[in-house]
Amino acid sequence: MKQHLLKNTYAAIVALFIAMMALPTTAQAQTKYDLEICGTWVTSDNCGDLSGIYGVEGTVKYDPDSKTLTLEGAKLTASLCIWSKIDGLTIKVSGANELDARSAVAISVNAPMTITGGGTLNGKSLADCVIYVIGTNLTIKNCIVNAKGEYGIMGKFGSKEKLLISKATVTAEGKLKWGGSICKFKEITLEDCAITQPAGARFDESKHAIVLNGEIVESEVKIVPTKYDLFICGTQVTSDHCGDLSVIPGVKGSVSYDPYNKTLTLENAKLNVEGDHSGIESEIDGLTIKVSGTNELKAENSAAVTIGAPATITGGGTLNAESEESCGIYALETNLTIKDCIVNAKGKYGITGQVGSKEKLLISNATVTAEGRAGSICDFKEITLEDCAITQPAGAVVDNSQGAVVLNGETVTSEVKIEPITKYDLKICGTQVTSGNCGDLSVIPGVEGTVKYDPDSKTLTLEDAKLNIEGEVDCIESEIDGLTIKVSGTNELNAVDAAAIVDAPTTITGGGTLNMKSEKYAAIYAARTNLTIKDCIVNAKGKWGIAGYNDSKEKLFISKATVTAEGREGSIRNFKEITLEDCAITQPAGAVVDNSQGAVVLNGEIVKSEVVITRGSDGINTPTIDTTAKQGIYTLSGVKLGGEVKDLPKGVYIVNGKKVVK
């Protein structure tokens, strides 16, 4: 019995194996959807990125599960831009999008479709209609659509097609008489919007079109929302009062809403709301809250500001948002940006998302304080700080695993303060030094040891540090006038480009050692500026050791320092002036500073081997070549000696105007 069962099992496995071998041909076949973009079928293979189609620019993609075609900053150019027979297709527009139909329609609608998303869709056709609805229904909702062509938005029969425009701004223009701007529809429904142009125009069922004085409109038809997904102190904003919202109870100061630009402006405004309403509640996709002056929002049981769709708070002014029992600012399953302004939020929660699974918070170049007894900044999927940093409490950080600002792993419930960062004209291994990172630059990739910058004293401190960087990036790049590089212990800078490039007067000092190496460039490069090396040890090796730009401006001053420099195209060169104070060239023997060449030279040639400058206890300076110097051998005190140098005892002499160390 077991044997028969085993044989049967083996047979089943073999059959299954054979079946599996036969599957790939069919299983791997792509799925073709009832959707064409610029004449190309959308399939399971290309739907994730349709920008590769000829005539397509920007972000265009299709999600078959949600039946959503996304256009984000897209431009489609073709005879027929979009053709669809997908029942329930949603075209989601984000940002500004362009459809340029050359000889046919921009969008051919062959099954129920919705255009939405909060963005703008601009369509034009040279020889046909922009949107052509064939025996089906079209919805335009919560977005801006501009259609201009031989016909604007048109059905085929007029006996079947239905058009619903809901809370949207639509302009349509068609110039052929037997067509029209919006025509050939059985039914046109306007939901929370109205025709504002031409004045007096309306939908005529008998003519299946927008008409004026009984004639189908061929000029521009403009439809705008009359009610907006925006509430101020519990009152919905409408076209009747959006220009002056101070008429709403609880509102003082200047408050207005521009529906076309989706901008709510607050100027020295005060919003006080009682009960369960928010001071501001929005579901407008892309709302901008522009604050000017100082603005106060106070609520009781609801958030002072509730955002239900992507919004930005900006404008340069101040927004104080406080709730007694709820949130200062509440992002409800959406994204919030705070940029270029001051925001102070206080409540049970300061600034918060709903559950932290969807919401994103971006704070850019803004001053933000947030305080919440249950969480100051929390319940976000992602928190991003751009050109700003947490300054209070000390040690607090963004922890996106918790979706909050935390201190020692716990969500902060005291006041969190975020302030714009100051950018300094200093880069370490290609990373900008700012007020946010200057206290500890060891976090920069390629940096080890202690590296920090004090902006008050303009001091970059290196303490037993190692800076290693590849590619066309310098270890240290500075344009700070008066920068001091303070070296302590032993420090190493290794780069393909310059180890250090300074474009403003800089001093290297501190008593430690700085070893600098460049593969293809100068170890130290002073670009049209002055460089001082003082009271430290510097070793520089590269294509050039220590170099200026073109010897027209740069001055090199070495004081009480030990310096070695080696460059295969010049060890120390391209300076207008080189001065040695309390140190002297000890290698190669006979090498001197020649300021007529702006370099260290030997026998009139720029030195390319190792130059050693040693701190001297006698205070002997290295003289510059004097073309009027007397010929012969002299002591440093000016006594002329006879004979040849080779016969003299060890010491320092002036030979034909040049210092020679024997």
mmCIF file of N, CA and C in Angstrom, residues 396-498:
data_model
loop_
_atom_site.group_PDB
_atom_site.id
_atom_site.type_symbol
_atom_site.label_atom_id
_atom_site.label_comp_id
_atom_site.label_asym_id
_atom_site.label_seq_id
_atom_site.Cartn_x
_atom_site.Cartn_y
_atom_site.Cartn_z
ATOM 1 N N ALA A 396 18.157 66.542 21.921
ATOM 2 C CA ALA A 396 16.970 65.999 21.269
ATOM 3 C C ALA A 396 17.238 65.799 19.779
ATOM 4 N N VAL A 397 16.639 64.748 19.224
ATOM 5 C CA VAL A 397 16.835 64.416 17.815
ATOM 6 C C VAL A 397 15.519 63.949 17.208
ATOM 7 N N VAL A 398 15.477 63.947 15.880
ATOM 8 C CA VAL A 398 14.366 63.329 15.158
ATOM 9 C C VAL A 398 14.604 61.832 15.092
ATOM 10 N N ASP A 399 13.619 61.056 15.525
ATOM 11 C CA ASP A 399 13.682 59.599 15.445
ATOM 12 C C ASP A 399 12.499 59.130 14.596
ATOM 13 N N ASN A 400 12.769 58.833 13.321
ATOM 14 C CA ASN A 400 11.685 58.446 12.423
ATOM 15 C C ASN A 400 11.177 57.035 12.676
ATOM 16 N N SER A 401 11.900 56.247 13.452
ATOM 17 C CA SER A 401 11.358 54.947 13.858
ATOM 18 C C SER A 401 10.208 55.134 14.842
ATOM 19 N N GLN A 402 10.232 56.250 15.566
ATOM 20 C CA GLN A 402 9.131 56.598 16.459
ATOM 21 C C GLN A 402 8.252 57.703 15.882
ATOM 22 N N GLY A 403 8.710 58.320 14.788
ATOM 23 C CA GLY A 403 7.941 59.400 14.177
ATOM 24 C C GLY A 403 7.802 60.609 15.065
ATOM 25 N N ALA A 404 8.879 60.904 15.820
ATOM 26 C CA ALA A 404 8.770 61.956 16.816
ATOM 27 C C ALA A 404 10.133 62.590 17.083
ATOM 28 N N VAL A 405 10.096 63.729 17.763
ATOM 29 C CA VAL A 405 11.308 64.301 18.340
ATOM 30 C C VAL A 405 11.485 63.681 19.715
ATOM 31 N N VAL A 406 12.649 63.069 19.930
ATOM 32 C CA VAL A 406 12.874 62.309 21.150
ATOM 33 C C VAL A 406 14.133 62.802 21.860
ATOM 34 N N LEU A 407 14.184 62.503 23.131
ATOM 35 C CA LEU A 407 15.360 62.751 23.958
ATOM 36 C C LEU A 407 15.592 61.506 24.788
ATOM 37 N N ASN A 408 16.771 60.919 24.621
ATOM 38 C CA ASN A 408 17.088 59.671 25.323
ATOM 39 C C ASN A 408 16.063 58.577 25.025
ATOM 40 N N GLY A 409 15.586 58.561 23.781
ATOM 41 C CA GLY A 409 14.670 57.515 23.343
ATOM 42 C C GLY A 409 13.214 57.744 23.673
ATOM 43 N N GLU A 410 12.912 58.828 24.394
ATOM 44 C CA GLU A 410 11.538 59.118 24.795
ATOM 45 C C GLU A 410 11.018 60.347 24.056
ATOM 46 N N THR A 411 9.727 60.282 23.658
ATOM 47 C CA THR A 411 9.105 61.418 22.992
ATOM 48 C C THR A 411 9.140 62.642 23.898
ATOM 49 N N VAL A 412 9.597 63.759 23.377
ATOM 50 C CA VAL A 412 9.705 64.989 24.164
ATOM 51 C C VAL A 412 8.318 65.568 24.399
ATOM 52 N N THR A 413 8.045 65.950 25.652
ATOM 53 C CA THR A 413 6.776 66.583 26.008
ATOM 54 C C THR A 413 6.981 68.010 26.508
ATOM 55 N N SER A 414 8.214 68.404 26.654
ATOM 56 C CA SER A 414 8.516 69.793 26.978
ATOM 57 C C SER A 414 8.677 70.572 25.670
ATOM 58 N N GLU A 415 9.031 71.830 25.763
ATOM 59 C CA GLU A 415 9.136 72.665 24.573
ATOM 60 C C GLU A 415 10.278 72.208 23.668
ATOM 61 N N VAL A 416 9.932 71.953 22.412
ATOM 62 C CA VAL A 416 10.916 71.670 21.377
ATOM 63 C C VAL A 416 11.111 72.945 20.563
ATOM 64 N N LYS A 417 12.358 73.315 20.342
ATOM 65 C CA LYS A 417 12.644 74.500 19.543
ATOM 66 C C LYS A 417 13.519 74.103 18.358
ATOM 67 N N ILE A 418 13.068 74.493 17.186
ATOM 68 C CA ILE A 418 13.801 74.260 15.943
ATOM 69 C C ILE A 418 14.092 75.607 15.319
ATOM 70 N N GLU A 419 15.346 75.833 14.942
ATOM 71 C CA GLU A 419 15.742 77.126 14.407
ATOM 72 C C GLU A 419 16.501 76.957 13.095
ATOM 73 N N PRO A 420 16.405 77.962 12.217
ATOM 74 C CA PRO A 420 17.180 77.895 10.971
ATOM 75 C C PRO A 420 18.672 77.789 11.262
ATOM 76 N N ILE A 421 19.345 77.032 10.450
ATOM 77 C CA ILE A 421 20.784 76.906 10.620
ATOM 78 C C ILE A 421 21.502 77.976 9.814
ATOM 79 N N THR A 422 22.665 78.367 10.337
ATOM 80 C CA THR A 422 23.535 79.281 9.614
ATOM 81 C C THR A 422 24.552 78.465 8.849
ATOM 82 N N LYS A 423 24.692 78.758 7.561
ATOM 83 C CA LYS A 423 25.692 78.078 6.750
ATOM 84 C C LYS A 423 26.974 78.897 6.746
ATOM 85 N N TYR A 424 28.073 78.225 7.034
ATOM 86 C CA TYR A 424 29.370 78.892 7.027
ATOM 87 C C TYR A 424 30.105 78.566 5.730
ATOM 88 N N ASP A 425 30.982 79.465 5.340
ATOM 89 C CA ASP A 425 31.743 79.277 4.105
ATOM 90 C C ASP A 425 32.879 78.282 4.318
ATOM 91 N N LEU A 426 32.471 77.100 4.747
ATOM 92 C CA LEU A 426 33.444 76.064 5.087
ATOM 93 C C LEU A 426 32.830 74.709 4.795
ATOM 94 N N LYS A 427 33.589 73.871 4.088
ATOM 95 C CA LYS A 427 33.167 72.503 3.817
ATOM 96 C C LYS A 427 34.227 71.539 4.313
ATOM 97 N N ILE A 428 33.766 70.459 4.931
ATOM 98 C CA ILE A 428 34.643 69.392 5.385
ATOM 99 C C ILE A 428 34.269 68.136 4.631
ATOM 100 N N CYS A 429 35.206 67.619 3.844
ATOM 101 C CA CYS A 429 34.963 66.438 3.016
ATOM 102 C C CYS A 429 33.698 66.593 2.167
ATOM 103 N N GLY A 430 33.510 67.809 1.656
ATOM 104 C CA GLY A 430 32.398 68.092 0.769
ATOM 105 C C GLY A 430 31.097 68.442 1.444
ATOM 106 N N THR A 431 31.035 68.380 2.773
ATOM 107 C CA THR A 431 29.807 68.678 3.511
ATOM 108 C C THR A 431 29.863 70.084 4.093
ATOM 109 N N GLN A 432 28.778 70.849 3.879
ATOM 110 C CA GLN A 432 28.697 72.209 4.387
ATOM 111 C C GLN A 432 28.703 72.209 5.912
ATOM 112 N N VAL A 433 29.525 73.086 6.467
ATOM 113 C CA VAL A 433 29.523 73.288 7.910
ATOM 114 C C VAL A 433 28.447 74.312 8.250
ATOM 115 N N THR A 434 27.608 73.977 9.223
ATOM 116 C CA THR A 434 26.498 74.831 9.614
ATOM 117 C C THR A 434 26.440 74.949 11.132
ATOM 118 N N SER A 435 25.530 75.821 11.571
ATOM 119 C CA SER A 435 25.304 75.935 13.011
ATOM 120 C C SER A 435 24.746 74.642 13.578
ATOM 121 N N GLY A 436 24.172 73.815 12.722
ATOM 122 C CA GLY A 436 23.606 72.558 13.177
ATOM 123 C C GLY A 436 24.614 71.454 13.394
ATOM 124 N N ASN A 437 25.732 71.459 12.652
ATOM 125 C CA ASN A 437 26.700 70.365 12.768
ATOM 126 C C ASN A 437 28.073 70.803 13.229
ATOM 127 N N CYS A 438 28.300 72.113 13.369
ATOM 128 C CA CYS A 438 29.654 72.598 13.615
ATOM 129 C C CYS A 438 30.263 72.082 14.913
ATOM 130 N N GLY A 439 29.438 71.770 15.914
ATOM 131 C CA GLY A 439 29.958 71.308 17.200
ATOM 132 C C GLY A 439 30.604 69.938 17.157
ATOM 133 N N ASP A 440 30.247 69.144 16.156
ATOM 134 C CA ASP A 440 30.833 67.811 16.010
ATOM 135 C C ASP A 440 30.813 67.426 14.551
ATOM 136 N N LEU A 441 31.924 67.649 13.866
ATOM 137 C CA LEU A 441 32.008 67.359 12.432
ATOM 138 C C LEU A 441 32.484 65.949 12.155
ATOM 139 N N SER A 442 32.673 65.167 13.201
ATOM 140 C CA SER A 442 33.097 63.776 13.013
ATOM 141 C C SER A 442 31.978 62.922 12.442
ATOM 142 N N VAL A 443 30.745 63.446 12.437
ATOM 143 C CA VAL A 443 29.620 62.697 11.869
ATOM 144 C C VAL A 443 29.657 62.700 10.339
ATOM 145 N N ILE A 444 30.488 63.561 9.760
ATOM 146 C CA ILE A 444 30.586 63.655 8.307
ATOM 147 C C ILE A 444 31.328 62.430 7.782
ATOM 148 N N PRO A 445 30.820 61.786 6.728
ATOM 149 C CA PRO A 445 31.535 60.643 6.145
ATOM 150 C C PRO A 445 32.952 61.019 5.743
ATOM 151 N N GLY A 446 33.901 60.170 6.108
ATOM 152 C CA GLY A 446 35.294 60.423 5.805
ATOM 153 C C GLY A 446 36.064 61.090 6.924
ATOM 154 N N VAL A 447 35.368 61.438 8.030
ATOM 155 C CA VAL A 447 35.987 62.158 9.137
ATOM 156 C C VAL A 447 36.080 61.267 10.368
ATOM 157 N N GLU A 448 37.277 61.209 10.961
ATOM 158 C CA GLU A 448 37.490 60.512 12.225
ATOM 159 C C GLU A 448 38.196 61.451 13.196
ATOM 160 N N GLY A 449 38.055 61.142 14.494
ATOM 161 C CA GLY A 449 38.675 61.972 15.504
ATOM 162 C C GLY A 449 37.854 63.198 15.826
ATOM 163 N N THR A 450 38.463 64.160 16.493
ATOM 164 C CA THR A 450 37.781 65.379 16.902
ATOM 165 C C THR A 450 37.957 66.465 15.855
ATOM 166 N N VAL A 451 36.836 66.871 15.294
ATOM 167 C CA VAL A 451 36.818 67.969 14.327
ATOM 168 C C VAL A 451 35.605 68.824 14.654
ATOM 169 N N LYS A 452 35.809 70.121 14.880
ATOM 170 C CA LYS A 452 34.722 71.019 15.223
ATOM 171 C C LYS A 452 35.056 72.431 14.776
ATOM 172 N N TYR A 453 34.008 73.245 14.634
ATOM 173 C CA TYR A 453 34.205 74.618 14.200
ATOM 174 C C TYR A 453 33.485 75.573 15.139
ATOM 175 N N ASP A 454 34.195 76.607 15.591
ATOM 176 C CA ASP A 454 33.637 77.642 16.444
ATOM 177 C C ASP A 454 33.436 78.894 15.593
ATOM 178 N N PRO A 455 32.179 79.241 15.263
ATOM 179 C CA PRO A 455 31.962 80.393 14.383
ATOM 180 C C PRO A 455 32.320 81.725 15.021
ATOM 181 N N ASP A 456 32.254 81.799 16.350
ATOM 182 C CA ASP A 456 32.564 83.062 17.026
ATOM 183 C C ASP A 456 34.036 83.429 16.867
ATOM 184 N N SER A 457 34.910 82.447 17.042
ATOM 185 C CA SER A 457 36.351 82.700 16.909
ATOM 186 C C SER A 457 36.883 82.326 15.534
ATOM 187 N N LYS A 458 36.009 81.820 14.675
ATOM 188 C CA LYS A 458 36.398 81.363 13.319
ATOM 189 C C LYS A 458 37.536 80.338 13.397
ATOM 190 N N THR A 459 37.365 79.370 14.300
ATOM 191 C CA THR A 459 38.412 78.384 14.539
ATOM 192 C C THR A 459 37.935 76.981 14.209
ATOM 193 N N LEU A 460 38.642 76.329 13.306
ATOM 194 C CA LEU A 460 38.431 74.924 12.991
ATOM 195 C C LEU A 460 39.466 74.121 13.765
ATOM 196 N N THR A 461 39.005 73.273 14.669
ATOM 197 C CA THR A 461 39.896 72.489 15.512
ATOM 198 C C THR A 461 39.996 71.064 15.004
ATOM 199 N N LEU A 462 41.241 70.592 14.820
ATOM 200 C CA LEU A 462 41.535 69.208 14.476
ATOM 201 C C LEU A 462 42.366 68.609 15.596
ATOM 202 N N GLU A 463 41.848 67.558 16.199
ATOM 203 C CA GLU A 463 42.569 66.914 17.304
ATOM 204 C C GLU A 463 42.643 65.419 17.032
ATOM 205 N N ASP A 464 43.865 64.966 16.651
ATOM 206 C CA ASP A 464 44.062 63.557 16.286
ATOM 207 C C ASP A 464 42.998 63.119 15.276
ATOM 208 N N ALA A 465 42.821 63.923 14.272
ATOM 209 C CA ALA A 465 41.773 63.701 13.293
ATOM 210 C C ALA A 465 42.331 63.086 12.021
ATOM 211 N N LYS A 466 41.459 62.345 11.323
ATOM 212 C CA LYS A 466 41.781 61.816 10.005
ATOM 213 C C LYS A 466 40.648 62.184 9.062
ATOM 214 N N LEU A 467 41.002 62.839 7.960
ATOM 215 C CA LEU A 467 40.044 63.184 6.936
ATOM 216 C C LEU A 467 40.472 62.510 5.641
ATOM 217 N N ASN A 468 39.652 61.592 5.160
ATOM 218 C CA ASN A 468 39.931 60.867 3.931
ATOM 219 C C ASN A 468 38.748 61.032 2.983
ATOM 220 N N ILE A 469 39.018 61.499 1.776
ATOM 221 C CA ILE A 469 37.942 61.717 0.824
ATOM 222 C C ILE A 469 38.397 61.349 -0.575
ATOM 223 N N GLU A 470 37.487 60.726 -1.338
ATOM 224 C CA GLU A 470 37.773 60.344 -2.715
ATOM 225 C C GLU A 470 37.013 61.247 -3.668
ATOM 226 N N GLY A 471 37.379 61.175 -4.921
ATOM 227 C CA GLY A 471 36.692 61.967 -5.926
ATOM 228 C C GLY A 471 37.127 63.410 -5.936
ATOM 229 N N GLU A 472 36.388 64.246 -6.645
ATOM 230 C CA GLU A 472 36.737 65.651 -6.818
ATOM 231 C C GLU A 472 36.220 66.476 -5.645
ATOM 232 N N VAL A 473 36.691 66.130 -4.462
ATOM 233 C CA VAL A 473 36.270 66.787 -3.231
ATOM 234 C C VAL A 473 37.506 67.069 -2.383
ATOM 235 N N ASP A 474 37.536 68.236 -1.727
ATOM 236 C CA ASP A 474 38.646 68.612 -0.865
ATOM 237 C C ASP A 474 38.351 68.233 0.582
ATOM 238 N N CYS A 475 39.398 67.915 1.334
ATOM 239 C CA CYS A 475 39.199 67.643 2.756
ATOM 240 C C CYS A 475 38.706 68.890 3.487
ATOM 241 N N ILE A 476 39.366 70.015 3.238
ATOM 242 C CA ILE A 476 38.975 71.292 3.831
ATOM 243 C C ILE A 476 38.862 72.309 2.701
ATOM 244 N N GLU A 477 37.731 72.976 2.634
ATOM 245 C CA GLU A 477 37.529 74.039 1.661
ATOM 246 C C GLU A 477 36.936 75.234 2.388
ATOM 247 N N SER A 478 37.642 76.354 2.364
ATOM 248 C CA SER A 478 37.215 77.498 3.167
ATOM 249 C C SER A 478 37.234 78.795 2.370
ATOM 250 N N GLU A 479 36.200 79.615 2.598
ATOM 251 C CA GLU A 479 36.151 80.983 2.131
ATOM 252 C C GLU A 479 35.958 81.931 3.304
ATOM 253 N N ILE A 480 36.280 81.467 4.508
ATOM 254 C CA ILE A 480 36.114 82.268 5.716
ATOM 255 C C ILE A 480 37.312 83.196 5.883
ATOM 256 N N ASP A 481 37.054 84.468 5.920
ATOM 257 C CA ASP A 481 38.115 85.454 6.096
ATOM 258 C C ASP A 481 38.576 85.439 7.548
ATOM 259 N N GLY A 482 39.832 85.027 7.755
ATOM 260 C CA GLY A 482 40.359 84.961 9.107
ATOM 261 C C GLY A 482 40.221 83.609 9.772
ATOM 262 N N LEU A 483 40.026 82.559 8.978
ATOM 263 C CA LEU A 483 39.916 81.217 9.547
ATOM 264 C C LEU A 483 41.229 80.809 10.215
ATOM 265 N N THR A 484 41.105 80.206 11.403
ATOM 266 C CA THR A 484 42.226 79.575 12.084
ATOM 267 C C THR A 484 42.006 78.075 12.106
ATOM 268 N N ILE A 485 42.957 77.343 11.567
ATOM 269 C CA ILE A 485 42.935 75.881 11.666
ATOM 270 C C ILE A 485 43.876 75.507 12.805
ATOM 271 N N LYS A 486 43.300 75.071 13.920
ATOM 272 C CA LYS A 486 44.070 74.751 15.113
ATOM 273 C C LYS A 486 44.293 73.251 15.179
ATOM 274 N N VAL A 487 45.560 72.838 15.117
ATOM 275 C CA VAL A 487 45.884 71.413 15.106
ATOM 276 C C VAL A 487 46.487 71.008 16.443
ATOM 277 N N SER A 488 45.941 69.887 16.954
ATOM 278 C CA SER A 488 46.412 69.325 18.214
ATOM 279 C C SER A 488 46.649 67.847 18.007
ATOM 280 N N GLY A 489 47.755 67.318 18.556
ATOM 281 C CA GLY A 489 48.083 65.929 18.293
ATOM 282 C C GLY A 489 48.532 65.754 16.857
ATOM 283 N N THR A 490 48.300 64.566 16.302
ATOM 284 C CA THR A 490 48.690 64.262 14.929
ATOM 285 C C THR A 490 47.451 64.112 14.070
ATOM 286 N N ASN A 491 47.414 64.842 12.962
ATOM 287 C CA ASN A 491 46.248 64.886 12.099
ATOM 288 C C ASN A 491 46.642 64.562 10.658
ATOM 289 N N GLU A 492 45.743 63.876 9.941
ATOM 290 C CA GLU A 492 46.031 63.467 8.576
ATOM 291 C C GLU A 492 44.901 63.873 7.649
ATOM 292 N N LEU A 493 45.259 64.479 6.526
ATOM 293 C CA LEU A 493 44.315 64.830 5.486
ATOM 294 C C LEU A 493 44.762 64.184 4.183
ATOM 295 N N ASN A 494 43.931 63.313 3.622
ATOM 296 C CA ASN A 494 44.256 62.619 2.387
ATOM 297 C C ASN A 494 43.137 62.835 1.373
ATOM 298 N N ALA A 495 43.505 63.323 0.171
ATOM 299 C CA ALA A 495 42.509 63.630 -0.839
ATOM 300 C C ALA A 495 43.051 63.361 -2.232
ATOM 301 N N VAL A 496 42.140 63.161 -3.174
ATOM 302 C CA VAL A 496 42.514 63.103 -4.585
ATOM 303 C C VAL A 496 42.731 64.516 -5.080
ATOM 304 N N ASP A 497 41.788 65.422 -4.751
ATOM 305 C CA ASP A 497 41.957 66.840 -5.014
ATOM 306 C C ASP A 497 42.785 67.456 -3.896
ATOM 307 N N ALA A 498 42.617 68.746 -3.637
ATOM 308 C CA ALA A 498 43.401 69.408 -2.604
ATOM 309 C C ALA A 498 43.053 68.872 -1.224
#
